[in-house]
Tab-separated table of C-alpha atoms and ligand atoms in Angstrom:
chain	number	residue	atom	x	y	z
A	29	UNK	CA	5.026	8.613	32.411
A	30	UNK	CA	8.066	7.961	30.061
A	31	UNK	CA	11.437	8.768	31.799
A	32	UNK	CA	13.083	10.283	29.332
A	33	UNK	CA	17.031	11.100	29.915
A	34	UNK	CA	16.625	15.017	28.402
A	35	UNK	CA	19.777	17.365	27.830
A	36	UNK	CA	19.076	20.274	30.078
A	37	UNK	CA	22.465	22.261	29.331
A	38	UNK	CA	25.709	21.874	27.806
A	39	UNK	CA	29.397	23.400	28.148
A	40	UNK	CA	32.495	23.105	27.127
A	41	UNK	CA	36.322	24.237	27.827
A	42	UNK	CA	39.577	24.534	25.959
A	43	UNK	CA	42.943	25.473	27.362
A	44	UNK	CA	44.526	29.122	26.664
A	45	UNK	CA	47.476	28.108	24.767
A	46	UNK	CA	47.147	27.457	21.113
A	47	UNK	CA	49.858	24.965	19.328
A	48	UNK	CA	49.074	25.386	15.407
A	49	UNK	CA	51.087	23.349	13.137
A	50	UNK	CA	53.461	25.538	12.071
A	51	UNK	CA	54.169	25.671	15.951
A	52	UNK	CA	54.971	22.006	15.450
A	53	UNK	CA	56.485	22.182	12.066
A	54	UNK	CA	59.585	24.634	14.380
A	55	UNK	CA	60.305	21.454	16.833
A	56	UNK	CA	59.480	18.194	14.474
A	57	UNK	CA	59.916	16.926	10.725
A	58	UNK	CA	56.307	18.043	9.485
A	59	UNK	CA	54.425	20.619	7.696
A	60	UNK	CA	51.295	22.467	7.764
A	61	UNK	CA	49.680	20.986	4.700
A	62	UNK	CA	51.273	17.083	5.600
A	63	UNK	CA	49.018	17.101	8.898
A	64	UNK	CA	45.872	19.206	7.027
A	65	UNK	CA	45.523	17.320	3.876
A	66	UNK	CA	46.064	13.921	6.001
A	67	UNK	CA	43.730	14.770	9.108
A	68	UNK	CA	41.818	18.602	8.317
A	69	UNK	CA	43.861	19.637	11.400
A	70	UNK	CA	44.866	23.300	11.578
A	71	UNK	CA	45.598	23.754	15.731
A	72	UNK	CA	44.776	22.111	18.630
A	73	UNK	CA	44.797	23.734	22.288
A	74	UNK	CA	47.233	22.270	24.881
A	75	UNK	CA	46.835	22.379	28.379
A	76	UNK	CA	49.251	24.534	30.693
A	77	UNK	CA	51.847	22.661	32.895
A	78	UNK	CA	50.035	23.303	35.916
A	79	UNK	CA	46.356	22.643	34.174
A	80	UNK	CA	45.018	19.408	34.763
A	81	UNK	CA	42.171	17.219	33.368
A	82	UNK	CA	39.849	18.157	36.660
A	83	UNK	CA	40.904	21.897	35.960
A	84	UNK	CA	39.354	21.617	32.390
A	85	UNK	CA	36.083	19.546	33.745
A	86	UNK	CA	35.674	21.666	36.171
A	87	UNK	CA	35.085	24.795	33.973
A	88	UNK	CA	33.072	22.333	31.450
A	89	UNK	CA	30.479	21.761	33.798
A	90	UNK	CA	29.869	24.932	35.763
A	91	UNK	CA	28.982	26.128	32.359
A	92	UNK	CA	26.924	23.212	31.436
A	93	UNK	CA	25.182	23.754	34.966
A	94	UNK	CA	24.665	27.462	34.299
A	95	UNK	CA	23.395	26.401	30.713
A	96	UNK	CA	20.961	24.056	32.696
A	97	UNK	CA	20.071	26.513	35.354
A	98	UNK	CA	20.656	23.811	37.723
A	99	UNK	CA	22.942	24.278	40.829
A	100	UNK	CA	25.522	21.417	42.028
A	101	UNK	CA	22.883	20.452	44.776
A	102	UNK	CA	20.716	19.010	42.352
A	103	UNK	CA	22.909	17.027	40.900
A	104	UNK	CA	23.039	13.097	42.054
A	105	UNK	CA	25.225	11.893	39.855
A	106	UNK	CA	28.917	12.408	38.127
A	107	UNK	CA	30.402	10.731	35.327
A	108	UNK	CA	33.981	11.999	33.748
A	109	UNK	CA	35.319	9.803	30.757
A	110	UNK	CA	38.354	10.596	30.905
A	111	UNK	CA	41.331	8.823	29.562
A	112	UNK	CA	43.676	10.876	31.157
A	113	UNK	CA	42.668	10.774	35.027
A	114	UNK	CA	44.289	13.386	37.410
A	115	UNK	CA	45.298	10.606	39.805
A	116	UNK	CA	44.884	7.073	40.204
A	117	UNK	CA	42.524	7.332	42.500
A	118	UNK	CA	39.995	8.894	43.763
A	119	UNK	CA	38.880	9.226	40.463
A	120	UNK	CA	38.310	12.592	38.956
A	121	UNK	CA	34.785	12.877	39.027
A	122	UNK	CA	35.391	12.418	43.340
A	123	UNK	CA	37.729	15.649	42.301
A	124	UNK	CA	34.817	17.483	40.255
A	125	UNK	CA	32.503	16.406	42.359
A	126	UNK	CA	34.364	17.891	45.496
A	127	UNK	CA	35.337	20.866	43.474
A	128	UNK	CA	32.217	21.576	42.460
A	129	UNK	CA	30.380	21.065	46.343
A	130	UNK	CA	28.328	17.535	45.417
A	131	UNK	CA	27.950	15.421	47.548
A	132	UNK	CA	26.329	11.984	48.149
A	133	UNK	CA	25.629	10.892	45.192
A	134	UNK	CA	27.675	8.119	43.077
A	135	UNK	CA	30.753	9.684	41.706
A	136	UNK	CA	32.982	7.436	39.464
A	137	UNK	CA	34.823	7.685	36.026
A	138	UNK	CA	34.350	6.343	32.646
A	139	UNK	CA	37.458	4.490	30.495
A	140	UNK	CA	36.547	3.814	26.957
A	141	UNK	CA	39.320	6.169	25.263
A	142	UNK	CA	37.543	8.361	22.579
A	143	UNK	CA	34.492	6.554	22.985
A	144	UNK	CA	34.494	7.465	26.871
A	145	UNK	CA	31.495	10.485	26.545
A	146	UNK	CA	28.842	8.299	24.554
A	147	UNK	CA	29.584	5.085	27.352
A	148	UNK	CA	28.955	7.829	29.963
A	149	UNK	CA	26.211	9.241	28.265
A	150	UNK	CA	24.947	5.588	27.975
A	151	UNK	CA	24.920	5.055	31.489
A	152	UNK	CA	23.488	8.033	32.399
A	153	UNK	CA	20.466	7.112	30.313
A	154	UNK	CA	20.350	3.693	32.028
A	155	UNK	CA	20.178	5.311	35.143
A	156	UNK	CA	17.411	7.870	34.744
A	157	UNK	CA	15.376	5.503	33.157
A	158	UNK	CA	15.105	3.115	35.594
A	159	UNK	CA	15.167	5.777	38.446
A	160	UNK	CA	18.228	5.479	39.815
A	161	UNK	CA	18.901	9.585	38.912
A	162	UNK	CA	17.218	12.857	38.585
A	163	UNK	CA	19.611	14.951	37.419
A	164	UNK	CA	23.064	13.379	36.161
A	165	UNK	CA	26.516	15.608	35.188
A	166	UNK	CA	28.349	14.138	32.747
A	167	UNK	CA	31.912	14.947	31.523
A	168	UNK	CA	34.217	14.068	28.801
A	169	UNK	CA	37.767	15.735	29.650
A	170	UNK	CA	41.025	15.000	28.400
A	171	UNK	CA	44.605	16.220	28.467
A	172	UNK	CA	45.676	13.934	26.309
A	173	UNK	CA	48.736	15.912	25.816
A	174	UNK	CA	50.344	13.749	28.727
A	175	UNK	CA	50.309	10.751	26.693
A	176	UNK	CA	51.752	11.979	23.484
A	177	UNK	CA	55.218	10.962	22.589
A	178	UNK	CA	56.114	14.500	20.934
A	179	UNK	CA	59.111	13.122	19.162
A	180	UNK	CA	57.103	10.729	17.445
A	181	UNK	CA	54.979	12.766	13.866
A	182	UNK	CA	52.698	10.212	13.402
A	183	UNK	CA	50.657	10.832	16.785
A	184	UNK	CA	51.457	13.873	18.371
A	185	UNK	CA	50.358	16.202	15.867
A	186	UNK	CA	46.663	14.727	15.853
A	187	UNK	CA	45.224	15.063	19.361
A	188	UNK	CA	44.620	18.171	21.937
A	189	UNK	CA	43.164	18.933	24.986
A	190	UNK	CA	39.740	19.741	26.121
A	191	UNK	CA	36.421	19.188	27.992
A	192	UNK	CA	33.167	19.058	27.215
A	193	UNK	CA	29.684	18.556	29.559
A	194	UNK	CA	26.252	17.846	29.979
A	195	UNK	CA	23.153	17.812	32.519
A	196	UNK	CA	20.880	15.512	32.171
A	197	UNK	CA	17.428	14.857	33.784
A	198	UNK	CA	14.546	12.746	33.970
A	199	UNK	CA	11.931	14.053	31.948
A	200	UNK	CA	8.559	13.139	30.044
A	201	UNK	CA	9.804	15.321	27.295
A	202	UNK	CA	12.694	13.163	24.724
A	203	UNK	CA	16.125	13.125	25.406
A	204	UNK	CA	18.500	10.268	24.778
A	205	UNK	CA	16.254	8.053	22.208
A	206	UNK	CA	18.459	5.231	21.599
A	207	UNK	CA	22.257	4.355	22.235
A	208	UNK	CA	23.702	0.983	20.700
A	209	UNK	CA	27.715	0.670	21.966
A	210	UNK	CA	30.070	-2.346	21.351
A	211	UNK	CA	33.637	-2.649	22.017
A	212	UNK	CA	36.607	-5.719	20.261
A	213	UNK	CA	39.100	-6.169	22.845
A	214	UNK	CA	41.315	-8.037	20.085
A	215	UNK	CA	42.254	-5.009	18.181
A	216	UNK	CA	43.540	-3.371	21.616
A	217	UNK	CA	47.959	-3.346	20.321
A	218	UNK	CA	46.184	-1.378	17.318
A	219	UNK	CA	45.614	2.102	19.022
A	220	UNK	CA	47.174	1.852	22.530
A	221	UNK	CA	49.076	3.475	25.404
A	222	UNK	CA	51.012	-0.004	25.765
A	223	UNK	CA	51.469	0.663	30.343
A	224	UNK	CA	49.843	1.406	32.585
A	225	UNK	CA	49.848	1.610	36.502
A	226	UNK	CA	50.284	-2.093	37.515
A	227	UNK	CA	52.572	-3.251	34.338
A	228	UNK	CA	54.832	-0.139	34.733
A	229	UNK	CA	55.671	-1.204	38.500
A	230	UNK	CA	59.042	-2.096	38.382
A	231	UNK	CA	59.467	-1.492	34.569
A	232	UNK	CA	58.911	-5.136	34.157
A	233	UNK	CA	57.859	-4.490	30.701
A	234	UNK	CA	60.305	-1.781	29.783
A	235	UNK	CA	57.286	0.134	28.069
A	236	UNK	CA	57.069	3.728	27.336
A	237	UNK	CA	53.317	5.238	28.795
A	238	UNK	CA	52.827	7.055	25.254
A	239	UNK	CA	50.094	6.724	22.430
A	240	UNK	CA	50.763	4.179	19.774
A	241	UNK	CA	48.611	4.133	16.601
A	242	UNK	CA	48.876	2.142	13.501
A	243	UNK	CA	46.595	4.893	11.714
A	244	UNK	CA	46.058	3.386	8.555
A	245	UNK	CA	44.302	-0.175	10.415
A	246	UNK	CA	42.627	2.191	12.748
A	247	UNK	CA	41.397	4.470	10.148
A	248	UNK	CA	40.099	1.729	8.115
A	249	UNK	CA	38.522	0.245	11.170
A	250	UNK	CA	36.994	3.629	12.044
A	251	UNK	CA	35.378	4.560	8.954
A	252	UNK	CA	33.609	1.011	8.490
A	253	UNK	CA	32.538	0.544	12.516
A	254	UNK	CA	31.617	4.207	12.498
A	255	UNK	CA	29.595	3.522	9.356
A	256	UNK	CA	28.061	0.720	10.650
A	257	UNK	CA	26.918	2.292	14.277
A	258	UNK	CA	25.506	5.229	12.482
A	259	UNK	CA	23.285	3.330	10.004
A	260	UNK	CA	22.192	1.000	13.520
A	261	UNK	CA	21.054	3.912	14.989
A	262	UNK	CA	18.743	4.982	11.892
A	263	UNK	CA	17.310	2.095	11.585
A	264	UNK	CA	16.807	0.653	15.736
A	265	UNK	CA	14.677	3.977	14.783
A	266	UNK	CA	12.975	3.464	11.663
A	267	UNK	CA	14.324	6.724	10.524
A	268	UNK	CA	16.925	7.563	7.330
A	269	UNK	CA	18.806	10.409	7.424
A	270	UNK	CA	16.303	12.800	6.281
A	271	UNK	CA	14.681	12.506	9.714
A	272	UNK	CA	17.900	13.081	11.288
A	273	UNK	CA	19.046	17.043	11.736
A	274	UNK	CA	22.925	17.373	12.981
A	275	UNK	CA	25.722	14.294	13.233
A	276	UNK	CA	28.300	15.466	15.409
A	277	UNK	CA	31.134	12.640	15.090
A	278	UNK	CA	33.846	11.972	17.188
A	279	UNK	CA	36.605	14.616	15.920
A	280	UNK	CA	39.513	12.378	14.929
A	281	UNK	CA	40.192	12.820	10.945
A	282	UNK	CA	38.176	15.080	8.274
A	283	UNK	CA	38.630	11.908	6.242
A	284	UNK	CA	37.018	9.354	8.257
A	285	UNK	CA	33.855	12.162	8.921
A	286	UNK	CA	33.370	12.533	5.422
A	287	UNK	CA	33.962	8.962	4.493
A	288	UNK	CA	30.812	8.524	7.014
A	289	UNK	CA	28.803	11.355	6.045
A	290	UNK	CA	28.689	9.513	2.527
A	291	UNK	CA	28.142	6.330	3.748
A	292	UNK	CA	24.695	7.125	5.087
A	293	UNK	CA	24.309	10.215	2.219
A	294	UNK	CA	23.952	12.945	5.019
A	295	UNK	CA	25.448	16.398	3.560
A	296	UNK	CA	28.493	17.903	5.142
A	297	UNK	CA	26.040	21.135	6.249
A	298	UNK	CA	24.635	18.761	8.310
A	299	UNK	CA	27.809	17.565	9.938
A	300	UNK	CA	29.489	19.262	12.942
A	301	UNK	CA	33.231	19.558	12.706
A	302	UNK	CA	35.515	21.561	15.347
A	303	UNK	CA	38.414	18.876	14.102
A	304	UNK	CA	40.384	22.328	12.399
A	305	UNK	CA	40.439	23.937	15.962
A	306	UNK	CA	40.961	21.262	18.239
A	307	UNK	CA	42.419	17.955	16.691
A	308	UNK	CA	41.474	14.917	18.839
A	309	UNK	CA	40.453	15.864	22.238
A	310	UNK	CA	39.619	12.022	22.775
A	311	UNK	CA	36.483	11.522	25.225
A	312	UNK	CA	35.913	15.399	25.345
A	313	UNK	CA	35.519	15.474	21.327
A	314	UNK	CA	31.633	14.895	20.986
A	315	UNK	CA	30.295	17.214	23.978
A	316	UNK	CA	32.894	20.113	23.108
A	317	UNK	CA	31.442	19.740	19.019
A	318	UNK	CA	27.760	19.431	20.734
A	319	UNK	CA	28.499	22.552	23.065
A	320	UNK	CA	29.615	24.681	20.023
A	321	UNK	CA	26.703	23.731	17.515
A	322	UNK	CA	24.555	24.445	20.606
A	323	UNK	CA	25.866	27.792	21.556
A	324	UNK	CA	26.410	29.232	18.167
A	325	UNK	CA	22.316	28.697	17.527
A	326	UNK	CA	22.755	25.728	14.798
A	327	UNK	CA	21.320	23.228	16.962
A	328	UNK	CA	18.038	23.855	17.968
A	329	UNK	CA	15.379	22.907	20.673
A	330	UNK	CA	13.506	19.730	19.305
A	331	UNK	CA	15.966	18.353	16.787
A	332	UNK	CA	17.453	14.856	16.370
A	333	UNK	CA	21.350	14.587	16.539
A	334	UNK	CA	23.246	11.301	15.936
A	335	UNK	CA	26.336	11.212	18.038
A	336	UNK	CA	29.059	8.713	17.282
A	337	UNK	CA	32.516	8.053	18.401
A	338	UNK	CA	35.295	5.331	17.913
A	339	UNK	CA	38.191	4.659	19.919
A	340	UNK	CA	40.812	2.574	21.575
A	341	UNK	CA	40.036	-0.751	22.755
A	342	UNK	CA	38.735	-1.250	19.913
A	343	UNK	CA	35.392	0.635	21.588
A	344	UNK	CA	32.806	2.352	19.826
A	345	UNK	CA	29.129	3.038	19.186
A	346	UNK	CA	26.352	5.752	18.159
A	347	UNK	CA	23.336	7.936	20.104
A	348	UNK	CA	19.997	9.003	18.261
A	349	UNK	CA	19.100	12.212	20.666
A	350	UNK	CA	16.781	14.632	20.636
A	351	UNK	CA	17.225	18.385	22.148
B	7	ACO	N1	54.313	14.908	8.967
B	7	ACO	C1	54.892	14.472	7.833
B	7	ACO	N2	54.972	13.183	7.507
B	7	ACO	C2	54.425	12.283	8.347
B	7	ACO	C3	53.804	12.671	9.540
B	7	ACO	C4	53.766	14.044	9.841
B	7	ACO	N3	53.176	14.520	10.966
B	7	ACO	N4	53.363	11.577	10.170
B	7	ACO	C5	53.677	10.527	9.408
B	7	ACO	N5	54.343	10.938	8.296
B	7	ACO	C6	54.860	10.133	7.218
B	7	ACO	C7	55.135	8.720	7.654
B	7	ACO	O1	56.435	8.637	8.171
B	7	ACO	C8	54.957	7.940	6.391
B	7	ACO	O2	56.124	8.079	5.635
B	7	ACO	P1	56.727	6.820	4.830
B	7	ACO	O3	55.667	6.456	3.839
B	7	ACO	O4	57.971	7.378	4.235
B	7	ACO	O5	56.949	5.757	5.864
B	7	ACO	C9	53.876	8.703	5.679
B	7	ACO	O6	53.835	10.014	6.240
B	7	ACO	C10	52.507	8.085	5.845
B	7	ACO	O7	51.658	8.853	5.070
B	7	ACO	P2	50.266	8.331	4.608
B	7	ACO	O8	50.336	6.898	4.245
B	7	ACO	O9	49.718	9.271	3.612
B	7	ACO	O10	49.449	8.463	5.945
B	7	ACO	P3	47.918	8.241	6.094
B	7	ACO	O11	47.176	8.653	4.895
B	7	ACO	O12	47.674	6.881	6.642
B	7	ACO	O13	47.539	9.294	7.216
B	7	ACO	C11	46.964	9.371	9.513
B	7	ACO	C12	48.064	9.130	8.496
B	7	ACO	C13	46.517	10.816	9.429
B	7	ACO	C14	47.508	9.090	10.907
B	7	ACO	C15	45.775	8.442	9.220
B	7	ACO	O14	46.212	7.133	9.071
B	7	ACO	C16	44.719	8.486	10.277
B	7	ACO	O15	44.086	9.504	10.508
B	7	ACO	N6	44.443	7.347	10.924
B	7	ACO	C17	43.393	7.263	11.914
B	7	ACO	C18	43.863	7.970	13.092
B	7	ACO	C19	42.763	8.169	14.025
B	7	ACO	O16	41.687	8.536	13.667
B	7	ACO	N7	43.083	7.931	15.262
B	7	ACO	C20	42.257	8.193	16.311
B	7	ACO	C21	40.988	7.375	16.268
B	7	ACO	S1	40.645	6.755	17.786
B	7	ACO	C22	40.996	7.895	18.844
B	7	ACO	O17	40.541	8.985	18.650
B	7	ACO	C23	41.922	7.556	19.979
């Protein structure tokens, strides 16, 4: 029998609190039609004070468990990407995983900035098919909120906060078909948070911990590795895009979606974008977009999707899956 890494569920989970531009446009020098023309941002939703990225996870996957009819005591393994970790350690899927009463299994997090859900995903799929897990819960969750400079136009008024979630399980029924990531550690001062825990110690480097983007390299970068990874997964599968049903793309910039949607001539209709409602939500972009097409009845039992997703690092890749 094939062991087949098959979506069993999804869910998702966005903070109350709404920030739309014009919110933004009261407290910085920007406008409404500056950051939708430039990105096809309307709003993003912002965590509370007291919400953190487990909080969000943690609602993610009890729906995504409920979707999957599965309880936490079949699960056997937890994966959060998250670029925006609770704590330093333990990491937060040892906080989902306690919050959610798992135990036992491996429990561990995922770093690969926006990219973080399709590395998880890509390890999950490693692990069912060699037999290392039944049933996996993966998590992409992100308050990336906490890293945004909010003085500074150019970033802050592009990302959000969010979680999405899967369960997967072995199965002789298709899942995950193929996944092809890569990552170019020499672009890494191009899209950064330029500290972290052991250069901060001491201030040594003087660095603020805050998002830094030079957006028109990285969008440039984007739309031809995002091109590129999508095309890789069409053909590792002898397939054009005829065969393929949905894209959802990582939610960064209308622009770069539609710049990929033509590359590989794939209509818009066939192209899920949440970008409007929730700006960048980083790692939780992809399985939020997924959860929505899901829920609202566009994607459909037996259908291929191509997920893709670029990100800091530089890291990046695509997915060819079937529901
Ligand atoms: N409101 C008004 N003006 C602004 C704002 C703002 N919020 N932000 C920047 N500007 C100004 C700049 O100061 C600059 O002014 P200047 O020319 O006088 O110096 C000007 O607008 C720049 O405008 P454009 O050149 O038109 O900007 P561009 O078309 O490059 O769009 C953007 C900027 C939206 C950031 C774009 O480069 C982009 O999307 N890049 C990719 C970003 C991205 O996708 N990042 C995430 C990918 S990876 C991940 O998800 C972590």
């Amino acid at each position: 029998m094939m062991r087949h890494a098959r979506v069993m569920g999804t869910g998702s989970y966005l903070p109350e609190n709404i920030v739309t531009n014009d919110d933004l446009a009261k407290r910085i020098d920007t406008t409404d039609d500056w950051i939708f023309s430039r990105s096809g941002i309307r709003q993003r939703h912002i965590a509370a004070r007291d919400e953190f990225t487990c909080d969000l996870a943690e609602q993610a996957a009890r729906r995504a468990l409920a979707a999957a009819s599965r309880s936490p005591k079949d699960v056997d393994l937890v994966i959060v990407a998250t670029t925006t970790p609770d704590q330093v350690f333990p990491s937060t899927a040892c906080l989902l995983q306690d919050r959610l009463g798992i135990r036992g299994g491996p429990a561990f997090d995922v770093q690969a900035v926006c990219a973080g859900f399709i590395y998880a995903l890509d390890i999950t799929y490693r692990y069912i098919q060699t037999g290392a897990s039944k049933c996996a819960l993966v998590v992409g969750a992100e308050t990336f909120s906490r890293i945004l400079n909010w003085e500074d136009r150019s970033t802050c008024v592009l990302f959000g906060d969010g979680a999405g979630a899967m369960v997967l399980e072995a199965s002789d029924q298709p899942g995950i078909i193929s996944s092809h990531l890569h990552a170019d550690g020499a672009y890494k001062e191009l899209l950064c948070v330029p500290t972290g825990v052991s250069t901060a110690y001491d201030q040594i480097l003087n660095r603020e911990a805050f998002t830094t983007m030079q957006g028109k390299e990285v969008f440039r970068w984007a739309v031809s590795a995002l091109g590129d990874a999508v095309v890789e997964a069409l053909e590792a599968n002898n397939l054009t895009e005829a065969d393929i049903d949905w894209l959802v793309p990582h939610q960064a910039n209308i622009r770069i979606i539609q710049a990929i949607a033509r590359r590989v001539d794939m209509s818009m209709d066939k192209v899920v974008v949440t970008i409007e409602r929730h700006g960048n939500t980083s790692a939780a972009s992809v399985p939020l977009a997924f959860d929505e097409a899901v829920r609202d009845g566009r994607i459909q039992p037996g259908q291929k999707i191509i997920f893709e997703a670029f990100g800091g690092g530089f890291a990046w890749g695509s997915m060819l899956v079937q529901l």
